[in-house]
PDB file of C-alpha atoms in Angstrom:
ATOM      1  CA  MET A   1      13.892  99.741 144.117  1.00 42.00           C
ATOM      2  CA  SER A   2      15.911 102.925 144.423  1.00 37.00           C
ATOM      3  CA  LYS A   3      19.114 100.920 144.848  1.00 39.00           C
ATOM      4  CA  VAL A   4      18.495  99.142 141.544  1.00 37.00           C
ATOM      5  CA  LYS A   5      17.816 102.410 139.788  1.00 37.00           C
ATOM      6  CA  LYS A   6      21.006 103.966 141.145  1.00 38.00           C
ATOM      7  CA  GLN A   7      23.018 100.960 140.009  1.00 38.00           C
ATOM      8  CA  ASN A   8      21.513 101.152 136.507  1.00 44.00           C
ATOM      9  CA  ASP A   9      22.211 104.869 136.325  1.00 41.00           C
ATOM     10  CA  LYS A  10      25.794 104.290 137.413  1.00 46.00           C
ATOM     11  CA  ASN A  11      26.427 101.609 134.799  1.00 50.00           C
ATOM     12  CA  ALA A  12      24.590 103.207 131.865  1.00 56.00           C
ATOM     13  CA  THR A  13      24.439 106.977 131.662  1.00 59.00           C
ATOM     14  CA  LYS A  14      24.263 109.279 128.653  1.00 73.00           C
ATOM     15  CA  GLY A  15      27.228 111.167 127.249  1.00 84.00           C
ATOM     16  CA  GLN A  16      27.987 112.792 123.896  1.00 88.00           C
ATOM     17  CA  ILE A  17      30.307 112.340 120.958  1.00 89.00           C
ATOM     18  CA  ARG A  18      31.086 115.026 118.396  1.00 92.00           C
ATOM     19  CA  ILE A  19      31.561 114.493 114.679  1.00 94.00           C
ATOM     20  CA  ILE A  20      34.708 116.419 113.772  1.00 95.00           C
ATOM     21  CA  ALA A  21      34.509 116.901 110.002  1.00 95.00           C
ATOM     22  CA  GLY A  22      32.593 116.147 106.824  1.00 95.00           C
ATOM     23  CA  GLN A  23      28.879 116.116 106.057  1.00 94.00           C
ATOM     24  CA  PHE A  24      27.827 115.980 109.715  1.00 94.00           C
ATOM     25  CA  ARG A  25      30.589 118.238 111.046  1.00 95.00           C
ATOM     26  CA  GLY A  26      29.873 119.649 114.499  1.00 93.00           C
ATOM     27  CA  ARG A  27      26.908 117.362 115.174  1.00 94.00           C
ATOM     28  CA  LYS A  28      26.746 116.056 118.728  1.00 93.00           C
ATOM     29  CA  LEU A  29      25.239 112.633 119.255  1.00 92.00           C
ATOM     30  CA  PRO A  30      23.996 111.151 122.535  1.00 89.00           C
ATOM     31  CA  VAL A  31      25.805 107.936 123.463  1.00 85.00           C
ATOM     32  CA  LEU A  32      25.507 105.265 126.099  1.00 74.00           C
ATOM     33  CA  MET A  33      28.287 105.453 128.683  1.00 69.00           C
ATOM     34  CA  ALA A  34      28.213 101.899 130.048  1.00 64.00           C
ATOM     35  CA  ASP A  35      30.892  99.661 131.547  1.00 61.00           C
ATOM     36  CA  GLY A  36      33.407  98.628 128.879  1.00 59.00           C
ATOM     37  CA  LEU A  37      32.328 101.265 126.324  1.00 64.00           C
ATOM     38  CA  ARG A  38      35.107 103.802 125.686  1.00 65.00           C
ATOM     39  CA  PRO A  39      34.434 106.369 122.967  1.00 68.00           C
ATOM     40  CA  THR A  40      37.663 107.231 121.149  1.00 74.00           C
ATOM     41  CA  THR A  41      38.749 110.707 122.273  1.00 77.00           C
ATOM     42  CA  ASP A  42      38.515 113.649 119.863  1.00 81.00           C
ATOM     43  CA  ARG A  43      42.310 114.020 119.917  1.00 87.00           C
ATOM     44  CA  VAL A  44      42.932 110.406 118.905  1.00 88.00           C
ATOM     45  CA  LYS A  45      40.058 110.442 116.409  1.00 91.00           C
ATOM     46  CA  GLU A  46      41.391 113.567 114.715  1.00 92.00           C
ATOM     47  CA  THR A  47      44.836 111.973 114.309  1.00 94.00           C
ATOM     48  CA  VAL A  48      43.378 108.719 112.969  1.00 95.00           C
ATOM     49  CA  PHE A  49      41.208 110.441 110.385  1.00 96.00           C
ATOM     50  CA  ASN A  50      44.120 112.612 109.283  1.00 96.00           C
ATOM     51  CA  TRP A  51      45.914 109.329 108.568  1.00 96.00           C
ATOM     52  CA  LEU A  52      42.872 108.011 106.709  1.00 96.00           C
ATOM     53  CA  MET A  53      42.109 111.148 104.693  1.00 94.00           C
ATOM     54  CA  PRO A  54      43.461 109.848 101.335  1.00 93.00           C
ATOM     55  CA  TYR A  55      41.588 106.544 101.652  1.00 94.00           C
ATOM     56  CA  ILE A  56      38.195 107.142 103.225  1.00 95.00           C
ATOM     57  CA  GLN A  57      36.191 108.385 100.229  1.00 95.00           C
ATOM     58  CA  ASP A  58      33.931 105.549  98.974  1.00 96.00           C
ATOM     59  CA  ALA A  59      35.404 103.058 101.479  1.00 97.00           C
ATOM     60  CA  HIS A  60      33.380 100.084 102.673  1.00 98.00           C
ATOM     61  CA  CYS A  61      33.872 100.380 106.408  1.00 98.00           C
ATOM     62  CA  LEU A  62      33.461  97.899 109.269  1.00 98.00           C
ATOM     63  CA  ASP A  63      33.549  98.909 112.945  1.00 97.00           C
ATOM     64  CA  CYS A  64      33.959  95.632 114.848  1.00 97.00           C
ATOM     65  CA  PHE A  65      33.266  96.996 118.343  1.00 95.00           C
ATOM     66  CA  ALA A  66      31.169 100.038 117.526  1.00 94.00           C
ATOM     67  CA  GLY A  67      30.246 101.102 121.070  1.00 91.00           C
ATOM     68  CA  SER A  68      29.292 104.759 120.714  1.00 90.00           C
ATOM     69  CA  GLY A  69      29.678 104.677 116.928  1.00 93.00           C
ATOM     70  CA  SER A  70      32.242 107.475 117.137  1.00 92.00           C
ATOM     71  CA  LEU A  71      34.560 106.010 114.475  1.00 95.00           C
ATOM     72  CA  GLY A  72      31.874 104.642 112.175  1.00 96.00           C
ATOM     73  CA  PHE A  73      29.752 107.799 112.080  1.00 96.00           C
ATOM     74  CA  GLU A  74      32.890 109.895 111.539  1.00 96.00           C
ATOM     75  CA  ALA A  75      33.796 107.663 108.575  1.00 97.00           C
ATOM     76  CA  MET A  76      30.309 108.054 107.120  1.00 97.00           C
ATOM     77  CA  SER A  77      30.463 111.839 107.583  1.00 96.00           C
ATOM     78  CA  ARG A  78      33.758 111.957 105.681  1.00 96.00           C
ATOM     79  CA  GLY A  79      32.559 110.064 102.622  1.00 96.00           C
ATOM     80  CA  ALA A  80      32.633 106.315 103.293  1.00 97.00           C
ATOM     81  CA  SER A  81      30.343 104.472 100.887  1.00 97.00           C
ATOM     82  CA  THR A  82      28.953 102.065 103.491  1.00 97.00           C
ATOM     83  CA  VAL A  83      29.468 101.614 107.233  1.00 98.00           C
ATOM     84  CA  THR A  84      28.673  98.441 109.191  1.00 98.00           C
ATOM     85  CA  LEU A  85      28.539  98.841 112.973  1.00 98.00           C
ATOM     86  CA  ILE A  86      28.841  95.652 115.051  1.00 98.00           C
ATOM     87  CA  GLU A  87      27.950  95.929 118.744  1.00 96.00           C
ATOM     88  CA  LEU A  88      26.892  93.343 121.327  1.00 94.00           C
ATOM     89  CA  ASN A  89      25.464  95.626 124.044  1.00 92.00           C
ATOM     90  CA  LYS A  90      21.696  95.859 123.486  1.00 93.00           C
ATOM     91  CA  LEU A  91      21.306  99.378 124.901  1.00 91.00           C
ATOM     92  CA  ALA A  92      24.275 100.645 122.901  1.00 91.00           C
ATOM     93  CA  VAL A  93      22.719  99.147 119.745  1.00 95.00           C
ATOM     94  CA  GLN A  94      19.456 100.965 120.440  1.00 94.00           C
ATOM     95  CA  GLN A  95      21.383 104.235 120.728  1.00 94.00           C
ATOM     96  CA  LEU A  96      23.341 103.531 117.537  1.00 95.00           C
ATOM     97  CA  LYS A  97      20.081 102.956 115.660  1.00 96.00           C
ATOM     98  CA  ALA A  98      18.609 106.163 117.102  1.00 95.00           C
ATOM     99  CA  ASN A  99      21.690 108.144 116.001  1.00 95.00           C
ATOM    100  CA  LYS A 100      21.584 106.534 112.555  1.00 96.00           C
ATOM    101  CA  ALA A 101      17.995 107.777 112.221  1.00 96.00           C
ATOM    102  CA  LEU A 102      18.948 111.208 113.577  1.00 94.00           C
ATOM    103  CA  LEU A 103      21.627 111.595 110.889  1.00 94.00           C
ATOM    104  CA  LYS A 104      19.516 109.909 108.200  1.00 94.00           C
ATOM    105  CA  ALA A 105      22.596 107.736 107.585  1.00 93.00           C
ATOM    106  CA  ASP A 106      20.880 105.242 105.293  1.00 93.00           C
ATOM    107  CA  LYS A 107      24.137 103.604 104.200  1.00 94.00           C
ATOM    108  CA  THR A 108      24.960 102.686 107.799  1.00 97.00           C
ATOM    109  CA  GLN A 109      24.010  99.215 109.048  1.00 97.00           C
ATOM    110  CA  VAL A 110      23.777  98.427 112.773  1.00 98.00           C
ATOM    111  CA  ILE A 111      24.088  94.770 113.791  1.00 98.00           C
ATOM    112  CA  GLN A 112      23.709  93.438 117.340  1.00 98.00           C
ATOM    113  CA  GLN A 113      26.177  90.561 117.452  1.00 97.00           C
ATOM    114  CA  ASN A 114      29.452  89.377 118.904  1.00 96.00           C
ATOM    115  CA  ALA A 115      32.158  90.632 116.516  1.00 97.00           C
ATOM    116  CA  LEU A 116      33.943  87.264 116.414  1.00 97.00           C
ATOM    117  CA  ASP A 117      30.720  85.462 115.468  1.00 97.00           C
ATOM    118  CA  PHE A 118      30.012  88.061 112.779  1.00 97.00           C
ATOM    119  CA  LEU A 119      33.446  87.625 111.204  1.00 97.00           C
ATOM    120  CA  GLN A 120      33.190  83.825 111.194  1.00 96.00           C
ATOM    121  CA  ASN A 121      30.060  84.032 109.019  1.00 94.00           C
ATOM    122  CA  ASN A 122      30.698  87.229 107.063  1.00 95.00           C
ATOM    123  CA  GLN A 123      30.782  87.104 103.245  1.00 93.00           C
ATOM    124  CA  GLN A 124      31.481  90.788 102.551  1.00 95.00           C
ATOM    125  CA  ARG A 125      34.917  92.342 102.016  1.00 97.00           C
ATOM    126  CA  PHE A 126      35.772  95.665 103.644  1.00 98.00           C
ATOM    127  CA  SER A 127      38.375  98.246 102.626  1.00 98.00           C
ATOM    128  CA  LEU A 128      38.514 100.028 106.018  1.00 98.00           C
ATOM    129  CA  VAL A 129      38.164  98.320 109.387  1.00 98.00           C
ATOM    130  CA  PHE A 130      38.241  99.620 112.961  1.00 97.00           C
ATOM    131  CA  ILE A 131      39.284  97.238 115.760  1.00 96.00           C
ATOM    132  CA  ASP A 132      38.802  99.014 119.088  1.00 93.00           C
ATOM    133  CA  PRO A 133      37.718  96.253 121.491  1.00 91.00           C
ATOM    134  CA  PRO A 134      37.070  96.359 125.248  1.00 86.00           C
ATOM    135  CA  PHE A 135      40.366  96.299 127.120  1.00 81.00           C
ATOM    136  CA  ARG A 136      41.800  93.382 129.085  1.00 79.00           C
ATOM    137  CA  LYS A 137      40.143  90.704 126.935  1.00 84.00           C
ATOM    138  CA  ASN A 138      42.848  90.095 124.274  1.00 85.00           C
ATOM    139  CA  LEU A 139      40.246  90.573 121.564  1.00 92.00           C
ATOM    140  CA  ALA A 140      42.370  92.555 119.098  1.00 93.00           C
ATOM    141  CA  GLN A 141      44.465  89.547 118.019  1.00 93.00           C
ATOM    142  CA  GLN A 142      41.471  87.188 117.764  1.00 94.00           C
ATOM    143  CA  THR A 143      39.539  89.740 115.734  1.00 96.00           C
ATOM    144  CA  ALA A 144      42.476  90.402 113.403  1.00 96.00           C
ATOM    145  CA  GLN A 145      42.976  86.701 112.663  1.00 95.00           C
ATOM    146  CA  LEU A 146      39.300  86.143 111.841  1.00 96.00           C
ATOM    147  CA  LEU A 147      39.117  89.356 109.824  1.00 95.00           C
ATOM    148  CA  ASN A 148      42.141  88.286 107.838  1.00 93.00           C
ATOM    149  CA  GLU A 149      40.531  85.031 106.669  1.00 91.00           C
ATOM    150  CA  LYS A 150      37.926  86.419 104.256  1.00 91.00           C
ATOM    151  CA  SER A 151      36.722  89.926 105.202  1.00 96.00           C
ATOM    152  CA  LEU A 152      39.394  92.250 103.755  1.00 97.00           C
ATOM    153  CA  THR A 153      40.084  93.681 100.325  1.00 96.00           C
ATOM    154  CA  ASP A 154      43.681  93.120  99.208  1.00 94.00           C
ATOM    155  CA  ASP A 155      44.827  96.620 100.198  1.00 95.00           C
ATOM    156  CA  ALA A 156      42.436  97.240 103.104  1.00 97.00           C
ATOM    157  CA  LEU A 157      43.369  99.585 105.938  1.00 98.00           C
ATOM    158  CA  ILE A 158      42.940  98.365 109.500  1.00 98.00           C
ATOM    159  CA  TYR A 159      42.938 100.626 112.550  1.00 97.00           C
ATOM    160  CA  VAL A 160      43.771  98.841 115.830  1.00 96.00           C
ATOM    161  CA  GLU A 161      43.513 100.386 119.293  1.00 92.00           C
ATOM    162  CA  MET A 162      44.668  98.608 122.436  1.00 89.00           C
ATOM    163  CA  GLU A 163      46.005  99.282 125.913  1.00 86.00           C
ATOM    164  CA  THR A 164      49.714 100.173 126.148  1.00 85.00           C
ATOM    165  CA  ASP A 165      50.372  97.534 128.820  1.00 82.00           C
ATOM    166  CA  ASN A 166      49.015  94.767 126.577  1.00 75.00           C
ATOM    167  CA  ASN A 167      50.166  95.851 123.131  1.00 70.00           C
ATOM    168  CA  THR A 168      52.004  92.685 122.098  1.00 77.00           C
ATOM    169  CA  GLN A 169      48.943  91.041 120.549  1.00 82.00           C
ATOM    170  CA  VAL A 170      50.132  89.715 117.175  1.00 89.00           C
ATOM    171  CA  MET A 171      48.657  90.963 113.915  1.00 93.00           C
ATOM    172  CA  PRO A 172      48.811  88.941 110.651  1.00 94.00           C
ATOM    173  CA  SER A 173      52.305  88.896 109.155  1.00 93.00           C
ATOM    174  CA  HIS A 174      51.335  90.556 105.847  1.00 94.00           C
ATOM    175  CA  TRP A 175      49.721  93.556 107.540  1.00 96.00           C
ATOM    176  CA  GLN A 176      52.172  96.428 107.077  1.00 97.00           C
ATOM    177  CA  LEU A 177      52.341  98.914 109.947  1.00 97.00           C
ATOM    178  CA  LEU A 178      51.893 102.386 108.456  1.00 97.00           C
ATOM    179  CA  LYS A 179      51.388 104.567 111.543  1.00 96.00           C
ATOM    180  CA  GLU A 180      51.669 104.232 115.305  1.00 95.00           C
ATOM    181  CA  LYS A 181      51.064 106.595 118.200  1.00 95.00           C
ATOM    182  CA  VAL A 182      50.604 106.444 121.974  1.00 93.00           C
ATOM    183  CA  ALA A 183      48.145 108.592 123.920  1.00 87.00           C
ATOM    184  CA  GLY A 184      48.112 107.969 127.666  1.00 86.00           C
ATOM    185  CA  GLN A 185      47.160 104.343 128.282  1.00 86.00           C
ATOM    186  CA  VAL A 186      46.242 103.706 124.640  1.00 88.00           C
ATOM    187  CA  VAL A 187      48.402 102.707 121.680  1.00 92.00           C
ATOM    188  CA  TYR A 188      46.812 103.020 118.260  1.00 94.00           C
ATOM    189  CA  ARG A 189      48.103 101.778 114.927  1.00 96.00           C
ATOM    190  CA  LEU A 190      47.174 101.835 111.265  1.00 97.00           C
ATOM    191  CA  TYR A 191      47.976  98.767 109.172  1.00 97.00           C
ATOM    192  CA  GLN A 192      47.539  97.975 105.503  1.00 97.00           C
ATOM    193  CA  ASN A 193      46.734  94.514 104.218  1.00 96.00           C
ATOM    194  CA  GLN A 194      49.454  93.525 101.761  1.00 91.00           C
ATOM    195  CA  ASN A 195      47.732  90.372 100.549  1.00 75.00           C
ATOM    196  CA  ASN A 196      48.171  91.449  96.929  1.00 62.00           C
ATOM    197  CA  ALA A 197      51.950  91.317  97.421  1.00 51.00           C
ATOM    198  CA  ASN A 198      51.908  87.559  98.021  1.00 43.00           C
TER     199      ASN A 198
END
């Protein structure tokens, strides 16, 4: 019995994320620290939201691999109109829902589902999307292609984070690369959908 408990504790412990700016600035939220869940670091998050500053107010935001909710809750804090958090891990979803209640973030929706399945059936269009999938699974390219089919506004912004040693996953040809930066083993990029230019 004790061995099982130790294993569970090892694979799913509690950590914290901090909301950097906006309505919930300085709030610390408990998060699940399980295998495959990597909260975006404060340093990377600060850079990303500096990039997004002119666009985030009233955005309809989708976080495809929400994990800790670090990006989605930050977007809500900074003025996004709606935030949809997609996460497959059941325990992570429970924590996301608890943090949504803690913040009284009524315009945030938490959905327990595989991101690829969600995008195949989605009917809503989003103006800001975060793609920060588990590493080593080549999910960024698959997600981008599905997202591109019917889930983006014409000038949507798409943030993509992937490992530096597997950063050749191909994004749709009409996504314009606006920003790119490397931090350790992570490369992160901001694209804009240029569908209205076709």
